[in-house]
Amino acid sequence: EDQVTQSPEALRLQEGESSSLNCSYTVSGLRGLFWYRQDPGKGPEFLFTLYSAGEEKEKERLKATLTKKESFLHITAPKPEDSATYLCAVQIGGGYQKVTFGIGTKLQVIP
Amino acid sequence: NAGVMQNPRHLVRRRGQEARLRCSPMKGHSHVYWYRQLPEEGLKFMVYLQKENIIDESGMPKERFSAEFPKEGPSILRIQQVVRGDSAAYFCASSPPGLNNGPLHFGNGTRLTVT
């Protein structure tokens, strides 16, 4: 069965304290891995897509990387506005964009 | 998220009533996905529709739940005879035609409360 596991479930950082979130997956035929950010009461907001091992994407203080078994979301010098739940999702074969989500990492950045 | 419009944002129903959730995809998108998010759980796939067709309903409960995406108008997720366990946030996402990978674009969801 395809599985997506995110860790830690919750993370509390001081402003400026860099860290990484992990997403490990056991799927056959990965077509893409996605990172989303979700704020309370809102829908997931797309951040990154990664398609192959070794690929990296960056946006402001966030950097996503992908290996054959896991992905990391690195947060450099976070600010309070980075507080949110970060979701990882994988797309497998099938010819359309159905994705399976992990449960997420709830990040809190303290000023 | 402004592109995918869902309404209502909040819906309260008594046990046994019907709930209708609407989703208008982003302009130019003709594929719609419905997901459910229970408290303290991840987003779970329910159904994938194209205009006038249900393509994959493998995540949708066999009873009481149905979905449609007519030629004209929004996609509708319908829950008949709601029970307390149906209380959740329901999210709709859309994608353009002819694209087999790439991100889904989500709306801000409908929060259903069953009393």
GROMACS .gro file of C-alpha atoms in nm:
model
  226
    1GLU     CA    1   0.000   0.000   0.000
    2ASP     CA    2   0.128   0.346  -0.088
    3GLN     CA    3   0.228   0.542   0.218
    4VAL     CA    4   0.344   0.894   0.295
    5THR     CA    5   0.488   0.964   0.641
    6GLN     CA    6   0.582   1.309   0.764
    7SER     CA    7   0.795   1.390   1.064
    8PRO     CA    8   0.794   1.547   1.306
    9GLU     CA    9   0.422   1.593   1.359
   10ALA     CA   10   0.487   1.926   1.527
   11LEU     CA   11   0.789   2.153   1.542
   12ARG     CA   12   0.848   2.465   1.744
   13LEU     CA   13   1.135   2.691   1.640
   14GLN     CA   14   1.272   3.021   1.755
   15GLU     CA   15   1.278   3.289   1.489
   16GLY     CA   16   1.599   3.243   1.291
   17GLU     CA   17   1.649   2.881   1.398
   18SER     CA   18   1.685   2.673   1.081
   19SER     CA   19   1.549   2.318   1.058
   20SER     CA   20   1.418   2.050   0.821
   21LEU     CA   21   1.090   1.868   0.778
   22ASN     CA   22   1.090   1.513   0.648
   23CYS     CA   23   0.855   1.330   0.412
   24SER     CA   24   0.925   0.962   0.350
   25TYR     CA   25   0.725   0.763   0.098
   26THR     CA   26   0.678   0.405  -0.010
   27VAL     CA   27   0.507   0.413  -0.345
   28SER     CA   28   0.562   0.241  -0.674
   29GLY     CA   29   0.592   0.458  -0.979
   30LEU     CA   30   0.634   0.805  -0.829
   31ARG     CA   31   0.535   1.067  -1.083
   32GLY     CA   32   0.577   1.371  -0.863
   33LEU     CA   33   0.612   1.488  -0.504
   34PHE     CA   34   0.446   1.808  -0.390
   35TRP     CA   35   0.484   2.035  -0.091
   36TYR     CA   36   0.194   2.248   0.024
   37ARG     CA   37   0.144   2.497   0.303
   38GLN     CA   38  -0.187   2.508   0.489
   39ASP     CA   39  -0.292   2.791   0.718
   40PRO     CA   40  -0.578   2.743   0.968
   41GLY     CA   41  -0.915   2.763   0.800
   42LYS     CA   42  -0.764   2.767   0.451
   43GLY     CA   43  -0.699   2.520   0.173
   44PRO     CA   44  -0.353   2.388   0.086
   45GLU     CA   45  -0.136   2.638  -0.099
   46PHE     CA   46   0.107   2.493  -0.350
   47LEU     CA   47   0.480   2.544  -0.281
   48PHE     CA   48   0.694   2.301  -0.486
   49THR     CA   49   0.688   2.008  -0.724
   50LEU     CA   50   0.978   1.761  -0.743
   51TYR     CA   51   0.990   1.494  -1.011
   52SER     CA   52   1.318   1.307  -0.981
   53ALA     CA   53   1.581   1.213  -0.724
   54GLY     CA   54   1.844   1.482  -0.685
   55GLU     CA   55   1.609   1.763  -0.779
   56GLU     CA   56   1.598   2.076  -0.563
   57LYS     CA   57   1.364   2.377  -0.561
   58GLU     CA   58   1.392   2.701  -0.364
   59LYS     CA   59   1.159   2.983  -0.273
   60GLU     CA   60   1.255   3.252  -0.026
   61ARG     CA   61   1.346   3.073   0.301
   62LEU     CA   62   1.228   2.731   0.181
   63LYS     CA   63   1.421   2.467  -0.008
   64ALA     CA   64   1.283   2.127  -0.107
   65THR     CA   65   1.495   1.826  -0.199
   66LEU     CA   66   1.413   1.476  -0.318
   67THR     CA   67   1.580   1.136  -0.292
   68LYS     CA   68   1.447   0.797  -0.397
   69LYS     CA   69   1.279   0.743  -0.061
   70GLU     CA   70   1.221   1.081   0.098
   71SER     CA   71   1.197   1.454   0.060
   72PHE     CA   72   1.310   1.731   0.288
   73LEU     CA   73   1.176   2.079   0.329
   74HIS     CA   74   1.454   2.294   0.468
   75ILE     CA   75   1.356   2.619   0.638
   76THR     CA   76   1.636   2.872   0.674
   77ALA     CA   77   1.610   3.150   0.933
   78PRO     CA   78   1.233   3.113   0.969
   79LYS     CA   79   1.004   3.401   1.060
   80PRO     CA   80   0.676   3.390   1.255
   81GLU     CA   81   0.483   3.421   0.928
   82ASP     CA   82   0.623   3.081   0.826
   83SER     CA   83   0.407   2.923   1.097
   84ALA     CA   84   0.168   2.683   0.924
   85THR     CA   85   0.111   2.315   0.857
   86TYR     CA   86   0.332   2.183   0.579
   87LEU     CA   87   0.189   1.898   0.375
   88CYS     CA   88   0.368   1.652   0.152
   89ALA     CA   89   0.181   1.468  -0.124
   90VAL     CA   90   0.281   1.210  -0.383
   91GLN     CA   91   0.137   1.139  -0.725
   92ILE     CA   92   0.167   0.792  -0.867
   93GLY     CA   93   0.068   0.648  -1.203
   94GLY     CA   94  -0.280   0.663  -1.348
   95GLY     CA   95  -0.268   0.942  -1.600
   96TYR     CA   96  -0.426   1.203  -1.378
   97GLN     CA   97  -0.334   1.412  -1.078
   98LYS     CA   98  -0.473   1.217  -0.786
   99VAL     CA   99  -0.232   1.258  -0.495
  100THR     CA  100  -0.188   1.096  -0.155
  101PHE     CA  101  -0.114   1.328   0.135
  102GLY     CA  102   0.086   1.286   0.451
  103ILE     CA  103  -0.065   1.407   0.777
  104GLY     CA  104   0.155   1.716   0.781
  105THR     CA  105   0.402   1.890   1.009
  106LYS     CA  106   0.264   2.175   1.216
  107LEU     CA  107   0.534   2.440   1.240
  108GLN     CA  108   0.529   2.718   1.496
  109VAL     CA  109   0.793   2.991   1.479
  110ILE     CA  110   0.828   3.190   1.799
  111PRO     CA  111   0.942   3.557   1.778
  112ASN     CA  112  -0.652   2.981  -0.342
  113ALA     CA  113  -0.888   3.249  -0.473
  114GLY     CA  114  -0.914   3.074  -0.810
  115VAL     CA  115  -1.110   2.768  -0.688
  116MET     CA  116  -1.433   2.880  -0.528
  117GLN     CA  117  -1.617   2.669  -0.275
  118ASN     CA  118  -1.943   2.744  -0.103
  119PRO     CA  119  -2.070   2.757   0.150
  120ARG     CA  120  -1.763   2.807   0.369
  121HIS     CA  121  -1.948   2.671   0.670
  122LEU     CA  122  -2.247   2.440   0.674
  123VAL     CA  123  -2.437   2.311   0.975
  124ARG     CA  124  -2.675   2.020   0.933
  125ARG     CA  125  -2.874   1.807   1.174
  126ARG     CA  126  -2.838   1.431   1.160
  127GLY     CA  127  -3.046   1.291   0.878
  128GLN     CA  128  -3.045   1.605   0.664
  129GLU     CA  129  -2.877   1.647   0.328
  130ALA     CA  130  -2.562   1.849   0.266
  131ARG     CA  131  -2.473   2.000  -0.072
  132LEU     CA  132  -2.124   2.136  -0.125
  133ARG     CA  133  -2.037   2.334  -0.438
  134CYS     CA  134  -1.710   2.386  -0.617
  135SER     CA  135  -1.632   2.612  -0.913
  136PRO     CA  136  -1.290   2.527  -1.057
  137MET     CA  137  -1.033   2.776  -1.173
  138LYS     CA  138  -1.099   2.935  -1.508
  139GLY     CA  139  -0.993   2.700  -1.785
  140HIS     CA  140  -0.987   2.395  -1.557
  141SER     CA  141  -1.218   2.108  -1.636
  142HIS     CA  142  -1.096   1.847  -1.387
  143VAL     CA  143  -1.218   1.847  -1.029
  144TYR     CA  144  -1.099   1.649  -0.726
  145TRP     CA  145  -1.273   1.629  -0.389
  146TYR     CA  146  -1.080   1.562  -0.067
  147ARG     CA  147  -1.194   1.526   0.292
  148GLN     CA  148  -0.994   1.634   0.597
  149LEU     CA  149  -1.099   1.497   0.932
  150PRO     CA  150  -0.969   1.657   1.254
  151GLU     CA  151  -0.610   1.549   1.322
  152GLU     CA  152  -0.601   1.348   0.998
  153GLY     CA  153  -0.455   1.411   0.657
  154LEU     CA  154  -0.641   1.498   0.341
  155LYS     CA  155  -0.807   1.190   0.193
  156PHE     CA  156  -0.900   1.157  -0.174
  157MET     CA  157  -1.268   1.102  -0.242
  158VAL     CA  158  -1.348   1.144  -0.610
  159TYR     CA  159  -1.213   1.275  -0.942
  160LEU     CA  160  -1.447   1.412  -1.206
  161GLN     CA  161  -1.428   1.562  -1.549
  162LYS     CA  162  -1.719   1.743  -1.711
  163GLU     CA  163  -2.018   1.505  -1.702
  164ASN     CA  164  -1.800   1.206  -1.604
  165ILE     CA  165  -1.688   1.041  -1.282
  166ILE     CA  166  -1.339   0.907  -1.349
  167ASP     CA  167  -1.232   0.772  -1.009
  168GLU     CA  168  -1.459   0.743  -0.704
  169SER     CA  169  -1.246   0.493  -0.518
  170GLY     CA  170  -1.224   0.712  -0.206
  171MET     CA  171  -1.590   0.791  -0.174
  172PRO     CA  172  -1.813   0.595   0.066
  173LYS     CA  173  -2.050   0.370  -0.129
  174GLU     CA  174  -2.359   0.490   0.053
  175ARG     CA  175  -2.502   0.839   0.104
  176PHE     CA  176  -2.226   1.017  -0.092
  177SER     CA  177  -2.248   1.124  -0.455
  178ALA     CA  178  -2.072   1.373  -0.678
  179GLU     CA  179  -2.140   1.534  -1.010
  180PHE     CA  180  -1.982   1.786  -1.244
  181PRO     CA  181  -2.240   1.891  -1.502
  182LYS     CA  182  -2.168   2.046  -1.837
  183GLU     CA  183  -2.277   2.381  -1.698
  184GLY     CA  184  -2.234   2.496  -1.341
  185PRO     CA  185  -2.025   2.392  -1.043
  186SER     CA  186  -1.932   2.048  -0.921
  187ILE     CA  187  -2.156   1.926  -0.640
  188LEU     CA  188  -2.068   1.688  -0.357
  189ARG     CA  189  -2.388   1.559  -0.202
  190ILE     CA  190  -2.416   1.381   0.131
  191GLN     CA  191  -2.753   1.234   0.214
  192GLN     CA  192  -2.874   1.155   0.566
  193VAL     CA  193  -2.567   1.305   0.730
  194VAL     CA  194  -2.424   1.152   1.048
  195ARG     CA  195  -2.188   1.303   1.306
  196GLY     CA  196  -1.894   1.121   1.149
  197ASP     CA  197  -1.941   1.326   0.830
  198SER     CA  198  -1.829   1.639   1.016
  199ALA     CA  199  -1.510   1.744   0.840
  200ALA     CA  200  -1.357   1.997   0.605
  201TYR     CA  201  -1.422   1.915   0.240
  202PHE     CA  202  -1.180   2.056  -0.014
  203CYS     CA  203  -1.211   2.081  -0.387
  204ALA     CA  204  -0.914   2.107  -0.621
  205SER     CA  205  -0.894   2.160  -0.994
  206SER     CA  206  -0.652   2.109  -1.279
  207PRO     CA  207  -0.649   2.199  -1.647
  208PRO     CA  208  -0.732   1.952  -1.923
  209GLY     CA  209  -0.452   1.768  -2.097
  210LEU     CA  210  -0.213   1.781  -1.803
  211ASN     CA  211  -0.117   1.449  -1.643
  212ASN     CA  212   0.105   1.580  -1.370
  213GLY     CA  213   0.165   1.903  -1.188
  214PRO     CA  214   0.005   2.050  -0.877
  215LEU     CA  215  -0.359   2.064  -0.785
  216HIS     CA  216  -0.504   2.403  -0.695
  217PHE     CA  217  -0.726   2.394  -0.388
  218GLY     CA  218  -1.016   2.601  -0.268
  219ASN     CA  219  -1.056   2.709   0.094
  220GLY     CA  220  -1.298   2.430   0.172
  221THR     CA  221  -1.642   2.381   0.321
  222ARG     CA  222  -1.652   2.300   0.689
  223LEU     CA  223  -1.945   2.071   0.757
  224THR     CA  224  -2.072   2.034   1.112
  225VAL     CA  225  -2.336   1.773   1.186
  226THR     CA  226  -2.527   1.829   1.509
   0.00000   0.00000   0.00000
